[in-house]
CSV table of C-alpha atoms in Angstrom, one decimal:
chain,number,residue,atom,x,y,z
A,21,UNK,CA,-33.3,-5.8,-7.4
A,22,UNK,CA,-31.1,-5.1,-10.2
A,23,UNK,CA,-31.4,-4.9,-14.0
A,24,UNK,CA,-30.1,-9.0,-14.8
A,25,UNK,CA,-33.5,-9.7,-13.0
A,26,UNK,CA,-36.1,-7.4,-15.4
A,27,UNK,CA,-37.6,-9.0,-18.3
A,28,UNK,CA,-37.3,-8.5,-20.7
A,29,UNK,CA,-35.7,-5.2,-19.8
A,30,UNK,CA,-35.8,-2.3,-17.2
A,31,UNK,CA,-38.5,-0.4,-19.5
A,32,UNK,CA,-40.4,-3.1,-20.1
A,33,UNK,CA,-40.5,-5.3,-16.6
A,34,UNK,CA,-43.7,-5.9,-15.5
A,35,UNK,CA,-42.7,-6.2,-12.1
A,36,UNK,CA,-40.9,-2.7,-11.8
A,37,UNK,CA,-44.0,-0.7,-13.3
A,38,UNK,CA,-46.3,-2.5,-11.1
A,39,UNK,CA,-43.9,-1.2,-8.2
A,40,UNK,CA,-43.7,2.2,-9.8
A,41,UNK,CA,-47.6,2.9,-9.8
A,42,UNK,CA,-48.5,1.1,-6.7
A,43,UNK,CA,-45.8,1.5,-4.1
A,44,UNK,CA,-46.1,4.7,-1.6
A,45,UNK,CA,-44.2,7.7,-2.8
A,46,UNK,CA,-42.2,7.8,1.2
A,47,UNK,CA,-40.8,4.4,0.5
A,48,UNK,CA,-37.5,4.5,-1.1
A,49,UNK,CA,-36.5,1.1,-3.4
A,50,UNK,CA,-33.1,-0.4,-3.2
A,51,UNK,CA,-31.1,-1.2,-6.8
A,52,UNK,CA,-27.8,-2.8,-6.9
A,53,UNK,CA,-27.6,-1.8,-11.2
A,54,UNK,CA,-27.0,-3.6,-13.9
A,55,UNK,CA,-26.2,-6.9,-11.7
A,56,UNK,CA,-26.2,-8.0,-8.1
A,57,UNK,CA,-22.4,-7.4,-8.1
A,58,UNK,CA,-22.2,-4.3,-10.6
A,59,UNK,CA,-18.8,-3.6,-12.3
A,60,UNK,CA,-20.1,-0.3,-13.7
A,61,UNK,CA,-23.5,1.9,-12.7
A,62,UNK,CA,-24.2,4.8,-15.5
A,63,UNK,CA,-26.3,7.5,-15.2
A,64,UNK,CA,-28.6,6.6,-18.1
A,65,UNK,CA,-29.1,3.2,-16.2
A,66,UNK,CA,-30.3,5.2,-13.3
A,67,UNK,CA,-32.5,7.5,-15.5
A,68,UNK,CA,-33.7,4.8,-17.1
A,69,UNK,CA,-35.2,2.5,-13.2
A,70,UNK,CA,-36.0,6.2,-12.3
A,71,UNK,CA,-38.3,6.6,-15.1
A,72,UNK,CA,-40.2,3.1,-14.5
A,73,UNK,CA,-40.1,3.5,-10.4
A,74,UNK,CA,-41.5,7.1,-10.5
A,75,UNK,CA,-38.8,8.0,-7.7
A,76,UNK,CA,-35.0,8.2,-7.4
A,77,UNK,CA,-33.4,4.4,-6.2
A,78,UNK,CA,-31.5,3.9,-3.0
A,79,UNK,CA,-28.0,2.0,-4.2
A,80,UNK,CA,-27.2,-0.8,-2.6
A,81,UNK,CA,-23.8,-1.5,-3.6
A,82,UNK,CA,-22.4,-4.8,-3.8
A,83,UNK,CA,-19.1,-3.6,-5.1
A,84,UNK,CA,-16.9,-4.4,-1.9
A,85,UNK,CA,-18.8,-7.4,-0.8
A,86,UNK,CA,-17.2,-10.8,-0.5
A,87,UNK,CA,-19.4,-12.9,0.9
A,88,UNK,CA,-19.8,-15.5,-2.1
A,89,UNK,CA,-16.7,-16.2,-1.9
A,90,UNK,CA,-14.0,-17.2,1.3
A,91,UNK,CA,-10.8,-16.8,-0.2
A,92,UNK,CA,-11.5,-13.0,-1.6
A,93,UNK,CA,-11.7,-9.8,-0.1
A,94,UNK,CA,-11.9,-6.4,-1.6
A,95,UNK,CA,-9.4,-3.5,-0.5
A,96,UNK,CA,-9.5,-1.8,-3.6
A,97,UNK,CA,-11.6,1.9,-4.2
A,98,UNK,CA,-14.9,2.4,-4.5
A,99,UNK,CA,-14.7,2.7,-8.2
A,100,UNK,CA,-16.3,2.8,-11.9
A,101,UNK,CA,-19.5,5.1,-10.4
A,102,UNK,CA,-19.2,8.5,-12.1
A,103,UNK,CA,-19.9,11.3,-9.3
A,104,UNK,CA,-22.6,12.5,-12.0
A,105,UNK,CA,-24.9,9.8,-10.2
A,106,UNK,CA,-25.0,11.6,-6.9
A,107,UNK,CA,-28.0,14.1,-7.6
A,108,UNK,CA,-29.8,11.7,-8.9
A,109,UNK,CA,-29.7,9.1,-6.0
A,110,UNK,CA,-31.9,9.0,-3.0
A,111,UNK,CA,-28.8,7.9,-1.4
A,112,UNK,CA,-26.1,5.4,-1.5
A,113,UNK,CA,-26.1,2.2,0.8
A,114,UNK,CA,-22.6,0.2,0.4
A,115,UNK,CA,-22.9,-3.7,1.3
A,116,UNK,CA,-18.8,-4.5,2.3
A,117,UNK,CA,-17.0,-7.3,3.1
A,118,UNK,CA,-17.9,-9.7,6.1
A,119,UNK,CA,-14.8,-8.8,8.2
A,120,UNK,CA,-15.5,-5.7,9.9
A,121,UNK,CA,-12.0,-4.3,10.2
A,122,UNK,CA,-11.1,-4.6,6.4
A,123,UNK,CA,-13.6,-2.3,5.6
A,124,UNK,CA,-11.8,1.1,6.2
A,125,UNK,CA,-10.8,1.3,2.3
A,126,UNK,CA,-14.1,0.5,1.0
A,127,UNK,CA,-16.2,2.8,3.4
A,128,UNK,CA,-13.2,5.9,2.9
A,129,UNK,CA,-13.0,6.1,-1.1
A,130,UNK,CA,-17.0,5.7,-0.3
A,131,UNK,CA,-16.6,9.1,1.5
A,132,UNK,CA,-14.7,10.9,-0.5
A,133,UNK,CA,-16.4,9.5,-3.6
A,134,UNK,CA,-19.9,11.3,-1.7
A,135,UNK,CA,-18.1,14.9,-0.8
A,136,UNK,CA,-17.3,15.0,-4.6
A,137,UNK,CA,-18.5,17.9,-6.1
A,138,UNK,CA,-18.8,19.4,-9.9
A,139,UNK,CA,-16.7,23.0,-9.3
A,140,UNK,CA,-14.3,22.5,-12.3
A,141,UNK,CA,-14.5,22.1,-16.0
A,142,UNK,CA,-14.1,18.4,-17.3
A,143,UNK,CA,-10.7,17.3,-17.3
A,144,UNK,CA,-9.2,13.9,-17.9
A,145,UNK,CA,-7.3,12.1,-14.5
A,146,UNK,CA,-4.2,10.1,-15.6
A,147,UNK,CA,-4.1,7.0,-13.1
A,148,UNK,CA,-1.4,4.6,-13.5
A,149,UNK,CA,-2.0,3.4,-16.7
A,150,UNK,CA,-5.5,3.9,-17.0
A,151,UNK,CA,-7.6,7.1,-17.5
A,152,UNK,CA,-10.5,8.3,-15.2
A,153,UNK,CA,-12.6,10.8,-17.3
A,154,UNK,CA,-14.4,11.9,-14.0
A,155,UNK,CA,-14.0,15.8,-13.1
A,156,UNK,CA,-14.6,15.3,-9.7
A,157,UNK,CA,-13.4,12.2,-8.3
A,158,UNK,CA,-10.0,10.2,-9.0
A,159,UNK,CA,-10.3,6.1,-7.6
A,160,UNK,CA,-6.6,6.5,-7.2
A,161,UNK,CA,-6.4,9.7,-5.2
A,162,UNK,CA,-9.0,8.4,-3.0
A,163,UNK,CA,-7.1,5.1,-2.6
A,164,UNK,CA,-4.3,7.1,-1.7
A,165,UNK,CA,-5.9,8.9,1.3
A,166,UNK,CA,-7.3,6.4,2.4
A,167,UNK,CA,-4.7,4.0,2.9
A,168,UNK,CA,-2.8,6.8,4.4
A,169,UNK,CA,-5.1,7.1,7.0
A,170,UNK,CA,-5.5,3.7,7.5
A,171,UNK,CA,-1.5,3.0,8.0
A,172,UNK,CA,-2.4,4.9,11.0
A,173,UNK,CA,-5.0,2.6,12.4
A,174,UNK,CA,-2.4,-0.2,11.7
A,175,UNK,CA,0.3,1.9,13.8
A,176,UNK,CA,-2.2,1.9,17.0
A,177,UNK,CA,-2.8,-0.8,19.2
A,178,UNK,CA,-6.5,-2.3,19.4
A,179,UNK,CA,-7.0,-1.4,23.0
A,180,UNK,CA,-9.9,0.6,23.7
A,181,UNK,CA,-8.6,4.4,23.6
A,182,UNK,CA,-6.1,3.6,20.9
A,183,UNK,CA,-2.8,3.7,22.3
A,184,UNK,CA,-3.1,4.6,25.7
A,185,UNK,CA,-2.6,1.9,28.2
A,186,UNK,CA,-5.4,0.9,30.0
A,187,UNK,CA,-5.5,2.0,33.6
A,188,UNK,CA,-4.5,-0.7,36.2
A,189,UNK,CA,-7.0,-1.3,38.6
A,190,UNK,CA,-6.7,-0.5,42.1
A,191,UNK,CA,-5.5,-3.2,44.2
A,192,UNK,CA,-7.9,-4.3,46.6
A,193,UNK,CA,-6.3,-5.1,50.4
A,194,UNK,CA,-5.7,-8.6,51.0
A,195,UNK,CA,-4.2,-11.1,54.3
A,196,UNK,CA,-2.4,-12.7,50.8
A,197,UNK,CA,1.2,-12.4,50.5
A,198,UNK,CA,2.4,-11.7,47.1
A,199,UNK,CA,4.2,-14.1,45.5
A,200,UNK,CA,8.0,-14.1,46.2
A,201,UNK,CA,10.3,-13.2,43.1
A,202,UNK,CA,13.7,-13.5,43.2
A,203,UNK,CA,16.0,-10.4,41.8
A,204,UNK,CA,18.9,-12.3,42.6
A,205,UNK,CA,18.8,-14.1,39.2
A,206,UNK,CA,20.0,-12.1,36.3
A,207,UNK,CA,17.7,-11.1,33.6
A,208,UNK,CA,17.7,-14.2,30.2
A,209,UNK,CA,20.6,-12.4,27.7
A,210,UNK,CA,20.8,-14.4,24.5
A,211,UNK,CA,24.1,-16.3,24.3
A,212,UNK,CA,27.1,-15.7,21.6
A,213,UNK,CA,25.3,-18.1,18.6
A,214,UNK,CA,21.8,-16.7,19.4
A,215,UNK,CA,19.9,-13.7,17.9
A,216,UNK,CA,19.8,-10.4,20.1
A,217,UNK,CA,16.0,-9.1,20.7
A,218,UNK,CA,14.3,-8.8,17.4
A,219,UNK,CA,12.8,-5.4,16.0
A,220,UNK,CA,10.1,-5.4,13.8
A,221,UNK,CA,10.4,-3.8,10.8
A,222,UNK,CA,7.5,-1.0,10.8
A,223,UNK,CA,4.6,-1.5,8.5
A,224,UNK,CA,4.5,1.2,5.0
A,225,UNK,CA,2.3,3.0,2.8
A,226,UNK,CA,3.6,1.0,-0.3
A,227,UNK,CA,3.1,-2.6,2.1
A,228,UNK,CA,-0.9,-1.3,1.8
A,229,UNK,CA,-1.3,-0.5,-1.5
A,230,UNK,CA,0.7,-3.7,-2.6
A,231,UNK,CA,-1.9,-5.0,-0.3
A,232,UNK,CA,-5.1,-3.3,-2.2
A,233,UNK,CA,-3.9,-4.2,-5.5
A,234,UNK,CA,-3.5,-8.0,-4.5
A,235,UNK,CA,-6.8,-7.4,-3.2
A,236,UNK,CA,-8.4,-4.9,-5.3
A,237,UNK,CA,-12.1,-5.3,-6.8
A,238,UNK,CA,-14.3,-7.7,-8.3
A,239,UNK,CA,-13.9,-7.3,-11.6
A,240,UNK,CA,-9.7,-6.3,-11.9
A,241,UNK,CA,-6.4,-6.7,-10.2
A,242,UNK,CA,-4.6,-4.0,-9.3
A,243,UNK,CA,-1.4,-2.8,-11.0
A,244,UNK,CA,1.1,-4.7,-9.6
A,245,UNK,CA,-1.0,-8.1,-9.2
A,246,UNK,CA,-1.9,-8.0,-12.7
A,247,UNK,CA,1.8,-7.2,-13.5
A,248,UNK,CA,2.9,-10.5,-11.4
A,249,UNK,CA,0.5,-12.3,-13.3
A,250,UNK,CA,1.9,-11.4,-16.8
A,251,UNK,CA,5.1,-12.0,-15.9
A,252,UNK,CA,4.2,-15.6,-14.4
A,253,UNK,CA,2.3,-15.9,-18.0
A,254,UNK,CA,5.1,-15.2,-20.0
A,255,UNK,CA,7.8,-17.2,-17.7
A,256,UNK,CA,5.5,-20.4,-18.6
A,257,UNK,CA,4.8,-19.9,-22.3
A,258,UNK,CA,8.7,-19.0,-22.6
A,259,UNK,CA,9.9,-21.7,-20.1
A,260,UNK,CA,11.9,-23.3,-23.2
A,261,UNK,CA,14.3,-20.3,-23.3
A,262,UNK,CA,15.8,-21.2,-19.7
A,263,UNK,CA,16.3,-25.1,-20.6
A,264,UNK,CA,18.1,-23.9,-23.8
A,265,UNK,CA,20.4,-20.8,-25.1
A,266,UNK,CA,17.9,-18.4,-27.3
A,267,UNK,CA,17.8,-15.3,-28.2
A,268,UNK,CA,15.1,-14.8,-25.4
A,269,UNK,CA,17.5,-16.5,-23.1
A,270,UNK,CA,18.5,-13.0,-20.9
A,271,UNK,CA,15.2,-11.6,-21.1
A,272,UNK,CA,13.4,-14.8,-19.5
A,273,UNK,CA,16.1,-14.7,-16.8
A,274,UNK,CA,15.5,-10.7,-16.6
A,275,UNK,CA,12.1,-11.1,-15.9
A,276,UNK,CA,12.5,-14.0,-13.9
A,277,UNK,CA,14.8,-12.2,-11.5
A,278,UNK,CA,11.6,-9.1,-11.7
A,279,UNK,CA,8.9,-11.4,-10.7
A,280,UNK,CA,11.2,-13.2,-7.8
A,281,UNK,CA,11.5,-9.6,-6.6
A,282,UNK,CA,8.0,-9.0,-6.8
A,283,UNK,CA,7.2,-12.0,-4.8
A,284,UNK,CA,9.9,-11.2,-2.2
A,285,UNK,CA,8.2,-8.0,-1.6
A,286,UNK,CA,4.8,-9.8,-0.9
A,287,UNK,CA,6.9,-12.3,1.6
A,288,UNK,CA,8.0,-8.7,3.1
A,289,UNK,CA,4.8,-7.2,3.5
A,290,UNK,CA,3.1,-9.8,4.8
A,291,UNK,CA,5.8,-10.3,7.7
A,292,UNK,CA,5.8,-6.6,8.4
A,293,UNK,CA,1.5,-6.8,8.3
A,294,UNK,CA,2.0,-9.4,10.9
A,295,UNK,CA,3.8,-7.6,13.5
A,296,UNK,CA,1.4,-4.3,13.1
A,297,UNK,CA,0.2,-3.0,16.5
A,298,UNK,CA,-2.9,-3.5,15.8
A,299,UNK,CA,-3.7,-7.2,15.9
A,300,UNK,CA,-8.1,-6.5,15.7
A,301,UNK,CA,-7.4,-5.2,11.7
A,302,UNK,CA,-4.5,-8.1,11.4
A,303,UNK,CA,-7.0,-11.1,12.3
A,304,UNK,CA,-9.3,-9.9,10.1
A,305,UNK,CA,-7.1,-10.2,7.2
A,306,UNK,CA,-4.5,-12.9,8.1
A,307,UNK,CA,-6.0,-15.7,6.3
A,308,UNK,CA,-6.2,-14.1,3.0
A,309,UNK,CA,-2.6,-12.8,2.9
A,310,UNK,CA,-1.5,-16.1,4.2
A,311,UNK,CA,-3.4,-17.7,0.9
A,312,UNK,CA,-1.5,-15.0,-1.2
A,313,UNK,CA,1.9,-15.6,0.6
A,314,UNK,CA,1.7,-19.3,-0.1
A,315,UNK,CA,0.1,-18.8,-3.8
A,316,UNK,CA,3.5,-16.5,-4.5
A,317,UNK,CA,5.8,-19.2,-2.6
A,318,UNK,CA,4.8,-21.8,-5.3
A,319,UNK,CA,4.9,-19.9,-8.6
A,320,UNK,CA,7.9,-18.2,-6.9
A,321,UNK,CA,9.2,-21.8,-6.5
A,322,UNK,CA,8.1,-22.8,-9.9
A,323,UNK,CA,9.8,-20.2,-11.9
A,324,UNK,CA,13.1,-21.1,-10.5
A,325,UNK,CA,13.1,-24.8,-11.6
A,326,UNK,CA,12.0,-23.4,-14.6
A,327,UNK,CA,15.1,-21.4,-14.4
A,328,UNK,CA,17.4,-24.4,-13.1
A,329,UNK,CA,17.9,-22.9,-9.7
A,330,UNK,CA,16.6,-25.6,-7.6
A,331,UNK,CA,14.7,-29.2,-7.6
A,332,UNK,CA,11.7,-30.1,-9.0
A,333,UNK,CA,8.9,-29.3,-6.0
A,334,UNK,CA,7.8,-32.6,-4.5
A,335,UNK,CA,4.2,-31.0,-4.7
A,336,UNK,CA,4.7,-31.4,-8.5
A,337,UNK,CA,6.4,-34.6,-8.8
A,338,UNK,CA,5.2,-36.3,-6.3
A,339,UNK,CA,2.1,-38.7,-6.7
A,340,UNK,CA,1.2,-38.2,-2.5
A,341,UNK,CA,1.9,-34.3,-2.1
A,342,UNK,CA,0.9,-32.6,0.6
A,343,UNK,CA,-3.2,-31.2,1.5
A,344,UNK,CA,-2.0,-27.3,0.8
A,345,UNK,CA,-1.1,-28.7,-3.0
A,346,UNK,CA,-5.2,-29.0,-3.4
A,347,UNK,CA,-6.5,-25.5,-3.0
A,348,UNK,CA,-9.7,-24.8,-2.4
A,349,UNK,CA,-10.8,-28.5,-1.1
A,350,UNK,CA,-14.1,-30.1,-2.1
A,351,UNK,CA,-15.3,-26.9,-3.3
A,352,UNK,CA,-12.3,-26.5,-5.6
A,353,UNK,CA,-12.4,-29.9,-7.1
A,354,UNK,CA,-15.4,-29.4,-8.2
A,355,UNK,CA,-15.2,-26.1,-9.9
A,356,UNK,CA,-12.3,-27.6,-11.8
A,357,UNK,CA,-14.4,-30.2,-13.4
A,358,UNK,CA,-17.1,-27.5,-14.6
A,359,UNK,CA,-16.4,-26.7,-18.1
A,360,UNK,CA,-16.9,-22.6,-17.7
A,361,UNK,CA,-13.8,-22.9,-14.6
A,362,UNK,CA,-11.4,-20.1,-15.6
A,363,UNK,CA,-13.1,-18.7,-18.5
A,364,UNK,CA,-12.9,-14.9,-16.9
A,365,UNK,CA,-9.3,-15.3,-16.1
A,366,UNK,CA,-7.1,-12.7,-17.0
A,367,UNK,CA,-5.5,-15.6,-19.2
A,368,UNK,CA,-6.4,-18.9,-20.5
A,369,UNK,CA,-5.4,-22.0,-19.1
A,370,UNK,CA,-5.1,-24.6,-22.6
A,371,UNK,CA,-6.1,-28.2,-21.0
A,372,UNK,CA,-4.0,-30.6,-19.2
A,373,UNK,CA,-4.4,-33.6,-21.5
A,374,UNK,CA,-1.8,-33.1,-24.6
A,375,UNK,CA,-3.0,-32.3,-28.2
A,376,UNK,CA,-0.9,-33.8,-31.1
A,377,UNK,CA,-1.3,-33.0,-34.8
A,378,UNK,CA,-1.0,-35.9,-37.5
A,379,UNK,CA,0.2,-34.6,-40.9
A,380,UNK,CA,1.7,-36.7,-43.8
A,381,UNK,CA,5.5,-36.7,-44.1
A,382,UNK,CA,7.6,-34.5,-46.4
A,383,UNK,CA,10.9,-34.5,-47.5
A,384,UNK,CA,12.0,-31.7,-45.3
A,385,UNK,CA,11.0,-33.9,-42.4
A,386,UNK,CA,14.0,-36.2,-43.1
A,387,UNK,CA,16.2,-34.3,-40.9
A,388,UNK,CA,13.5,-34.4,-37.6
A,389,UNK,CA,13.1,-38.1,-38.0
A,390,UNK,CA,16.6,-39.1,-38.3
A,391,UNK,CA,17.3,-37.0,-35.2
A,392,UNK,CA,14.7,-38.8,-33.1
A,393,UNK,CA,15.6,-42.2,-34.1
A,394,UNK,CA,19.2,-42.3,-33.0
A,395,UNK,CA,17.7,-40.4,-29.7
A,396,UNK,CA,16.1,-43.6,-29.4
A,397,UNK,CA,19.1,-46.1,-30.5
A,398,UNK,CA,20.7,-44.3,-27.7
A,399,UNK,CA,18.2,-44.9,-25.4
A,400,UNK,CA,17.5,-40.7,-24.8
A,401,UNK,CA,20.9,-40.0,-23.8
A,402,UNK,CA,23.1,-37.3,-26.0
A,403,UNK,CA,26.5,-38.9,-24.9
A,404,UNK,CA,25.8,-42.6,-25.7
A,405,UNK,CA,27.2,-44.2,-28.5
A,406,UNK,CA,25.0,-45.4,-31.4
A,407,UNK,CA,23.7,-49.5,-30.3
A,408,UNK,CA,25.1,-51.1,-33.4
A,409,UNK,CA,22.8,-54.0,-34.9
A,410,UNK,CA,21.9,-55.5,-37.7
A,411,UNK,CA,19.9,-53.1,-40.5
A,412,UNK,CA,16.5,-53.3,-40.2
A,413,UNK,CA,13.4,-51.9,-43.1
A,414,UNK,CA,12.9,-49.9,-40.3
A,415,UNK,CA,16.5,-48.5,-39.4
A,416,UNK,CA,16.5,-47.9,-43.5
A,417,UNK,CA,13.3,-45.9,-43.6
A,418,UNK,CA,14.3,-43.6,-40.3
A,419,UNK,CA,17.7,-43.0,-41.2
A,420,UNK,CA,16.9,-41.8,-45.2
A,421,UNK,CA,18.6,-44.6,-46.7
A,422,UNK,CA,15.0,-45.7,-48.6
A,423,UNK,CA,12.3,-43.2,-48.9
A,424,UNK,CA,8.9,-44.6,-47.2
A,425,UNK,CA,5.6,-45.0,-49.6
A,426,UNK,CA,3.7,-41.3,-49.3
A,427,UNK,CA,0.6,-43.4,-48.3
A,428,UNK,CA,2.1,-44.8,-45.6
A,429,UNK,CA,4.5,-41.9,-43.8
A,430,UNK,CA,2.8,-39.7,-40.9
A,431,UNK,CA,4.5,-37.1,-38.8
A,432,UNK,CA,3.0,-36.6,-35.3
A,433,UNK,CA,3.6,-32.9,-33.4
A,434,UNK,CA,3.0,-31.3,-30.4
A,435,UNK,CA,3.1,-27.8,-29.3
A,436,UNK,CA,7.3,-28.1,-29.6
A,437,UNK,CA,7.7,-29.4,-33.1
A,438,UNK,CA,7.5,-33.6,-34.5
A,439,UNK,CA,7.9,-35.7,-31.6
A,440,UNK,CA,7.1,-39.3,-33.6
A,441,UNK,CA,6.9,-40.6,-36.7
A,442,UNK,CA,5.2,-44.0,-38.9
A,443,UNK,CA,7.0,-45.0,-42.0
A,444,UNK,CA,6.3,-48.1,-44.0
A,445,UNK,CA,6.4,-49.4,-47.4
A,446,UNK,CA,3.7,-51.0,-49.6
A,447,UNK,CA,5.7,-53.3,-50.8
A,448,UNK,CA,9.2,-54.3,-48.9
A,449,UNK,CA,10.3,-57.5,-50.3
A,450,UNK,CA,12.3,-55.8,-52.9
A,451,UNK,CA,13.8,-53.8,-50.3
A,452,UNK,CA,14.2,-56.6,-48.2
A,453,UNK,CA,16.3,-58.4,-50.9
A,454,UNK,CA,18.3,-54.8,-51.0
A,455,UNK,CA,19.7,-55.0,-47.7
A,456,UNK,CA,20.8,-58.3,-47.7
A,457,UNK,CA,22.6,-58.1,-50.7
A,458,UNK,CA,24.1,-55.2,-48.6
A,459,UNK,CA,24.8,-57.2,-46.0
């Protein structure tokens, strides 16, 4: 039960006092806090069920669990639960994700997060750009050990004893004759144009925790995730700086040339994750860094058209891409059609369909409009020469040789300046007569 579910609060819930008065003092009551998945737990929260359930609650903590949702997992620490809370809990009960193996994170910080103990003053913990007020326990620290230890379980092999061999079995006599090998033939060497025996590069601490913070918690990305995504962020909203010299020219391509790092460094460790001994922890997690590793390919692919480096993908262009272009499947589709789809991202996606503002037209605008229309005489190419003809009202009115009526002259813009125009005149014979005089 959590708090989400009381009405119309914790105090108050009719169902919690009932439990409270009635329920045998030996039986404990599980609470997940505020909500099923809890991004914080405060003491006065648990004072507060305490109060109403006459006993201490058992957490259950959904904190690392992933099981409403396939395409997340959570490596991160166990985090945002202040060790304050441990007196005053009958016990804590964690609820991780499905895959066995990818649990050593969760269940470690868990750990050290219980042996946590008040025997200094208050102090504030400075953690990589954020700041843990807890005394006893740093998320970061915990992280830290944990993943340290776990490099280790990567390094062994999944066979039963670690990494010992297994014993080979005693061979049972047989009338069988084994099976003839001949040592004549020289052992395969790879020839001049191939690649000698390949070597694995060795997995590394900062491989894991570039793996927790792609993977961190529920409710935040870790460090460098949330760094990748700001950068992507401000690659987009910037992208005009790389078509065009600006003053924010070399910084887009700085940044651009940071976040292709940053991606190669995913590509990196997810080719060293894949050669780690131990293959049990590797299944367990393959399919998520395999999501992640193709996410990166395409933004990593995206920036550098942006930047003029290669071709517009075909997954873009194309109006038949290929399946892996529509992530997520059925399931995906039709979350995107839900109005509240992406409203907790870290930033907001504007929609699809353009949006154009109509104004009336000022003399400033002059300049804007006679640019556009000889874009259009030459047919959108800079280069071309002007296609001479015969003056039109309209070639008048768009090149500022007449003035337009103000009741009938409209810019239109979009989110890059005035991209079309309407000019007219309430009366054009006069103007008519005009130009062929001029002719």
């Amino acid at each position: 039960y959590c708090a989400a579910f009381c009405t119309p609060d914790v105090l108050r819930s009719s169902y919690l006092l009932t439990v409270g008065e009635n329920l045998l003092r030996g039986i404990d009551v599980l609470w997940t806090g505020p909500k099923v998945v809890s991004h914080t737990i405060s003491v006065q929260s648990i004072e507060e069920v305490s109060s109403v359930l006459r006993r201490a609650p058992v957490i259950w903590d959904n904190i690392h669990a992933n099981d409403y949702d396939p395409q997340r997992i959570f490596l991160g620490p166990y985090k945002h639960r202040p060790t304050d809370l441990i007196p005053k809990l009958r016990g804590v009960l964690t609820n991780p994700n499905c895959e066995f193996y990818s649990n050593f994170v969760a269940i470690h910080t868990l750990a050290t997060w219980c042996k946590a103990s008040p025997k200094e003053g208050p102090r504030v913990v400075e953690t990589a750009g954020e700041e843990e007020t807890d005394p006893c326990y740093s998320p970061q620290k915990a992280l830290t050990l944990a993943l340290t230890d776990w490099l280790q379980e990567f390094m062994s092999t999944d066979q039963p004893g670690g990494s010992r061999r297994p014993a080979l079995l005693e061979q049972e006599s047989s009338d069988e004759e084994p099976m003839q090998m001949d040592v004549s033939e020289s052992p395969y060497c790879p020839g001049p144009g191939e690649n000698p025996l390949y070597t694995a590069e060795p997995l590394t601490l900062d491989d894991l925790k570039l793996l927790s913070d792609l993977f961190y918690l529920p409710y935040e990305y870790g460090g460098i995730a949330r760094s990748m995504l700001e950068e992507l962020h401000w690659l987009k909203i910037h992208r005009q700086a790389a078509a065009e010299q600006t003053d924010k020219t070399e910084e887009w391509r700085s940044k651009a040339r940071q976040f292709d790092s940053r991606c190669e460094d995913v590509v990196q460790m997810f080719n060293r994750l894949s050669n780690a001994p131990n293959r049990s922890i590797l299944y367990d997690l393959y399919n998520y860094i395999c999501d992640i590793k193709s996410g990166v390919g395409l933004a990593r692919a995206y920036v550098k058209m942006l930047g003029g480096q290669g071709q517009p993908s075909a997954l873009v262009m194309s109006e038949d891409p290929e399946p892996w272009g529509f992530r997520g499947g059925l399931s995906g589709e039709i979350q995107r059609m839900l109005p509240g789809h992406g409203n907790r991202d870290l930033f907001k996606h504007p929609p699809t369909t353009p949006v154009y503002f109509m104004r009336a037209y000022c003399d400033k605008d002059k300049t804007q409009v006679q640019k556009i229309w000889e874009e259009m005489l030459r047919g959108g190419k800079e280069q071309s020469p002007l296609m001479l003809q015969l003056p039109l009202i309209s070639d008048c009115l768009s090149s500022g040789q007449i003035s337009p009526s103000p009741e009938c002259a409209f810019v239109l813009e979009d989110e890059l300046g005035t991209c079309g125009y309407a000019l007219a005149l309430t009366d054009a014979k006069a103007v008519a007569a005009g130009i062929k005089v001029l002719v």
